[in-house]
PDB file of C-alpha atoms in Angstrom:
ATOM      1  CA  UNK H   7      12.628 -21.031 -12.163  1.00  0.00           C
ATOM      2  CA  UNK H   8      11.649 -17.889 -10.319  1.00  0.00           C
ATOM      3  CA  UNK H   9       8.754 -20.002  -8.131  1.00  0.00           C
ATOM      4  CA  UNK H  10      11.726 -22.436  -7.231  1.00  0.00           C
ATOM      5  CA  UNK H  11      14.112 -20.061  -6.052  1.00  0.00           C
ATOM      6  CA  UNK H  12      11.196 -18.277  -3.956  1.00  0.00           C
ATOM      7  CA  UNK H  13      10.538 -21.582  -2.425  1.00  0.00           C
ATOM      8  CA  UNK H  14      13.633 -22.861  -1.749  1.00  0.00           C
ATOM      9  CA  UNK H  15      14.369 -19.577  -0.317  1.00  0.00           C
ATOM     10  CA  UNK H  16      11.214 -19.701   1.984  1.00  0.00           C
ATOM     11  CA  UNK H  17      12.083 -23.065   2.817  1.00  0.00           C
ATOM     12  CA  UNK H  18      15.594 -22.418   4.314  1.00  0.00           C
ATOM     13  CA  UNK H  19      14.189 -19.035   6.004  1.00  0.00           C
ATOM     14  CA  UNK H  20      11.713 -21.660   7.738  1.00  0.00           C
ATOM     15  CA  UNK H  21      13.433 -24.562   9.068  1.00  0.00           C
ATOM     16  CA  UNK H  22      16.001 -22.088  10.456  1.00  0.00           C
ATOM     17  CA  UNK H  23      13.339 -20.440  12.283  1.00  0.00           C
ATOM     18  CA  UNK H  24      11.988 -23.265  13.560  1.00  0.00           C
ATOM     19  CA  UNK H  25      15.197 -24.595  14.423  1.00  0.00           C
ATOM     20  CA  UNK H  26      15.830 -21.330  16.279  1.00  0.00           C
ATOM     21  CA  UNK H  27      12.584 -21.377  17.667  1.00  0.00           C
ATOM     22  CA  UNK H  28      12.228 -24.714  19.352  1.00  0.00           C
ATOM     23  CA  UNK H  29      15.935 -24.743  20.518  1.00  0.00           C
ATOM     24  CA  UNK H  30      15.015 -20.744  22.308  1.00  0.00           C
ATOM     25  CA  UNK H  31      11.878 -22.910  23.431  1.00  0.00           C
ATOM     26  CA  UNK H  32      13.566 -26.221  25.003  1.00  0.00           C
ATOM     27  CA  UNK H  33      16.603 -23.965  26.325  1.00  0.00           C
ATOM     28  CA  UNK H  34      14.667 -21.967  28.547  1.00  0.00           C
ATOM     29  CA  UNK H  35      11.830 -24.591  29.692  1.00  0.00           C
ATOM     30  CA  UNK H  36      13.337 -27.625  29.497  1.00  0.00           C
ATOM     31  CA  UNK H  37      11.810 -30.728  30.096  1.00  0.00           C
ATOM     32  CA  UNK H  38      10.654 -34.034  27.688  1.00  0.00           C
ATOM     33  CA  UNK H  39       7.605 -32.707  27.224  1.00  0.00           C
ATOM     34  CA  UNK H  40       8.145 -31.620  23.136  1.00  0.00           C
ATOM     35  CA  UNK H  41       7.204 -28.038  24.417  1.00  0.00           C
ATOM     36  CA  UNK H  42       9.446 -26.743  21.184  1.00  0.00           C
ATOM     37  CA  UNK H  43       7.518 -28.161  18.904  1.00  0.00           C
ATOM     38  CA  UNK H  44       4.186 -26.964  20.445  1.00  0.00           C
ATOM     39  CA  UNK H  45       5.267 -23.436  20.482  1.00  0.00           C
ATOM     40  CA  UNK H  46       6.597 -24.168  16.953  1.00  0.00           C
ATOM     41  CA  UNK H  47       3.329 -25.612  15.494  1.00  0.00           C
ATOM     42  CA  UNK H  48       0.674 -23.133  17.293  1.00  0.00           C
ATOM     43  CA  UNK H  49       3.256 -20.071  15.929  1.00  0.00           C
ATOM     44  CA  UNK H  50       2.910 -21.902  12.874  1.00  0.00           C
ATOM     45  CA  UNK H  51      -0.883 -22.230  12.614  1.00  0.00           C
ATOM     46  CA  UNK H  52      -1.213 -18.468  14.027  1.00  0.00           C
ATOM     47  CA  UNK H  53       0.977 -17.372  10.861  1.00  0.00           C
ATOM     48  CA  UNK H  54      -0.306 -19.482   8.808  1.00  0.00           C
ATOM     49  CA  UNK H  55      -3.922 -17.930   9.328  1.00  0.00           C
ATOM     50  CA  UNK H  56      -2.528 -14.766   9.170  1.00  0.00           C
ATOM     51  CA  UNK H  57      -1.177 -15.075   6.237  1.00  0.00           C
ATOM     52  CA  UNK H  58      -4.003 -17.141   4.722  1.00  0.00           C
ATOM     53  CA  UNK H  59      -6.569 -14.056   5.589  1.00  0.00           C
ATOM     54  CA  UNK H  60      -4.581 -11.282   4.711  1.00  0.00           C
ATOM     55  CA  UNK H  61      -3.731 -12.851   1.042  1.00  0.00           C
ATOM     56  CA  UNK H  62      -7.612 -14.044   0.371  1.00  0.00           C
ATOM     57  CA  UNK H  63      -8.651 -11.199  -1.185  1.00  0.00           C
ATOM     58  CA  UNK H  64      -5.551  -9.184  -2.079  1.00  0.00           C
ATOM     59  CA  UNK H  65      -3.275  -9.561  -4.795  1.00  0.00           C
ATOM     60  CA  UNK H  66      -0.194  -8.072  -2.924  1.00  0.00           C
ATOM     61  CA  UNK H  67       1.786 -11.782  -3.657  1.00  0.00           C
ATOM     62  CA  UNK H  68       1.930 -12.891  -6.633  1.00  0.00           C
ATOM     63  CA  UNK H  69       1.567 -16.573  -7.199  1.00  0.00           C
ATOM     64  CA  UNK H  70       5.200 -17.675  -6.898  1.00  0.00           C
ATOM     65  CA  UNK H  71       5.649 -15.341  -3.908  1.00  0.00           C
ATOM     66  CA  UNK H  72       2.317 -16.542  -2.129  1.00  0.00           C
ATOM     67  CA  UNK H  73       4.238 -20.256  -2.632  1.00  0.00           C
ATOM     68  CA  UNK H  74       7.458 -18.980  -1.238  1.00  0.00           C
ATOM     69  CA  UNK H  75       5.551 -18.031   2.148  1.00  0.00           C
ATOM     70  CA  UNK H  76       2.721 -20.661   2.856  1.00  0.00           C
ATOM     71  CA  UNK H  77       4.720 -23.654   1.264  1.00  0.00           C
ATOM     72  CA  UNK H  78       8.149 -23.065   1.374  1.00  0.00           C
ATOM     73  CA  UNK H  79       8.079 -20.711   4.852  1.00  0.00           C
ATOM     74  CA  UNK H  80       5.162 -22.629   6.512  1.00  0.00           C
ATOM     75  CA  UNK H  81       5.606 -26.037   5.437  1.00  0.00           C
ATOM     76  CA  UNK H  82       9.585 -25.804   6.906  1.00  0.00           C
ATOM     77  CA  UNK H  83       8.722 -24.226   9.936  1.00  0.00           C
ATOM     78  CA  UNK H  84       5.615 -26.150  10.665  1.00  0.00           C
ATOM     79  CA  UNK H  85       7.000 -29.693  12.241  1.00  0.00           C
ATOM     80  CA  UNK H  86       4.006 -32.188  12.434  1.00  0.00           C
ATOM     81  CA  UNK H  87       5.855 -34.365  11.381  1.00  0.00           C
ATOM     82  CA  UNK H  88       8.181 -34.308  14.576  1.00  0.00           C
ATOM     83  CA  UNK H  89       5.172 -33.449  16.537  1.00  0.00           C
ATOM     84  CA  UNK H  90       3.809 -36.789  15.443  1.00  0.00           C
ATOM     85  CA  UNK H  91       7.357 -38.856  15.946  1.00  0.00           C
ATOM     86  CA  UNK H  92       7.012 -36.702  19.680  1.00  0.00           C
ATOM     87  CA  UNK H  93       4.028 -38.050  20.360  1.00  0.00           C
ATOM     88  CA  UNK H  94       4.812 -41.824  19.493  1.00  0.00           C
ATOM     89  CA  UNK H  95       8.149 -41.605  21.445  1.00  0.00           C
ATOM     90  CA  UNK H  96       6.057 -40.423  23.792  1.00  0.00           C
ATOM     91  CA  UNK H  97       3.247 -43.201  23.975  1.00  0.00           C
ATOM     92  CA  UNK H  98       6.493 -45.513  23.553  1.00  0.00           C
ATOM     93  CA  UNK H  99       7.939 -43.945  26.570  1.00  0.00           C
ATOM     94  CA  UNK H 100       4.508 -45.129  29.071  1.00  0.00           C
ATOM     95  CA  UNK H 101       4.058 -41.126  28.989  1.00  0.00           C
ATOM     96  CA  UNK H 102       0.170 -41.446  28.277  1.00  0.00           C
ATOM     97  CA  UNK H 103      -0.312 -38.174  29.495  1.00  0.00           C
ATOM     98  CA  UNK H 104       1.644 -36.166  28.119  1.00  0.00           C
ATOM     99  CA  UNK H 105       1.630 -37.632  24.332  1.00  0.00           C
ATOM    100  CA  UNK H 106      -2.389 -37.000  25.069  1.00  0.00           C
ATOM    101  CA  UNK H 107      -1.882 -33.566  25.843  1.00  0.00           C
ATOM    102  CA  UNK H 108       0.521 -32.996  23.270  1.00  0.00           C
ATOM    103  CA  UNK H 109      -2.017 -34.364  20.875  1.00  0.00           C
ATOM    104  CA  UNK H 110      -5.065 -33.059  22.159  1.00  0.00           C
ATOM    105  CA  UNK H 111      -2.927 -29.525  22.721  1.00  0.00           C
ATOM    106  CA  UNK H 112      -1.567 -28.956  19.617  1.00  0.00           C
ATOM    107  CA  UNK H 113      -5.018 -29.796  17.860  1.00  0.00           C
ATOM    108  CA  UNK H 114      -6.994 -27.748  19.439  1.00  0.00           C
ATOM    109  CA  UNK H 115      -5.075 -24.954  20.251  1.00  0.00           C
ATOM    110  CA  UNK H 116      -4.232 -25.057  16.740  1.00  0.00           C
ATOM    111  CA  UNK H 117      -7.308 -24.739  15.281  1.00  0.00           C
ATOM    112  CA  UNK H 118      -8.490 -21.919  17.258  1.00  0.00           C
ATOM    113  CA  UNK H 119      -5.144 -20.291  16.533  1.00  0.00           C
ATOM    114  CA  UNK H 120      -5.979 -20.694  12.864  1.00  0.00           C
ATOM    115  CA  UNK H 121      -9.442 -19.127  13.138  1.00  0.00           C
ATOM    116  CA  UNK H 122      -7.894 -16.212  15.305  1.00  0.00           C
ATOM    117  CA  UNK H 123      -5.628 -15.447  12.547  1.00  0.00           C
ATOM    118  CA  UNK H 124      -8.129 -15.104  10.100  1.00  0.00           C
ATOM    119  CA  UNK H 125     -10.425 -13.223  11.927  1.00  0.00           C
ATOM    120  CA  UNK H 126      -7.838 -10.541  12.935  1.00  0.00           C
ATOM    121  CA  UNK H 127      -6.219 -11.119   8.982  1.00  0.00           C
ATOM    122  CA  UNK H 128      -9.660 -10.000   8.043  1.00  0.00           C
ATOM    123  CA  UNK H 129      -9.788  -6.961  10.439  1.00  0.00           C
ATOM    124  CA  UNK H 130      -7.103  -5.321   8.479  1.00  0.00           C
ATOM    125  CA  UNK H 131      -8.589  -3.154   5.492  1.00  0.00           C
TER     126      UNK H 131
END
């Protein structure tokens, strides 16, 4: 019961950020370009990696708190869903470009956001 209340916590804690997040994002840039969502996602993967290398070897978290974070937190404030439903609006739209750079974009940027937050997660004693 504890592990459910953790997660529905982290959950709720996640899609408000996100929600916060990509509004802050799309209020002050604009635009169709999903740029939200990007800045939502590479967070996201950043946090994620964080997370991820700071927890590998510890035991700080226990298990129901370690779900709370990287599936309740991360899984509501990470939005690939919408960033694929972006993209094929996008594509829909005749805006080749941009759904290519919001692919390509969030992809790559993400993974080296991952690996960055591991390597500096892994800094820390």
């Amino acid at each position: 019961m504890e592990k459910l209340l953790l997660l529905a916590l982290g959950g709720s804690a996640g899609a408000l950020s996100r929600y916060g997040l990509a509004g802050l994002v799309h209020k002050i840039f604009g635009g169709t370009f999903p740029l939200g969502t990007f800045v939502v996602n590479m967070c996201g993967c950043l946090f994620f990696g964080l997370v991820w290398g700071f927890l590998e070897n510890r035991t700080i978290l226990g298990p129901a708190a370690r779900t709370a974070v990287l599936t309740g937190f991360m899984g509501a404030f990470t939005t690939f869903s919408t960033y694929i439903f972006e993209s094929s609006s996008l594509l829909r739209d005749g805006q080749w470009w941009s759904a290519i750079a919001n692919i390509a974009g969030q992809t790559v940027l993400g993974l080296v956001l991952l690996t960055a937050g591991l390597f500096l997660a892994r800094l820390i004693p």
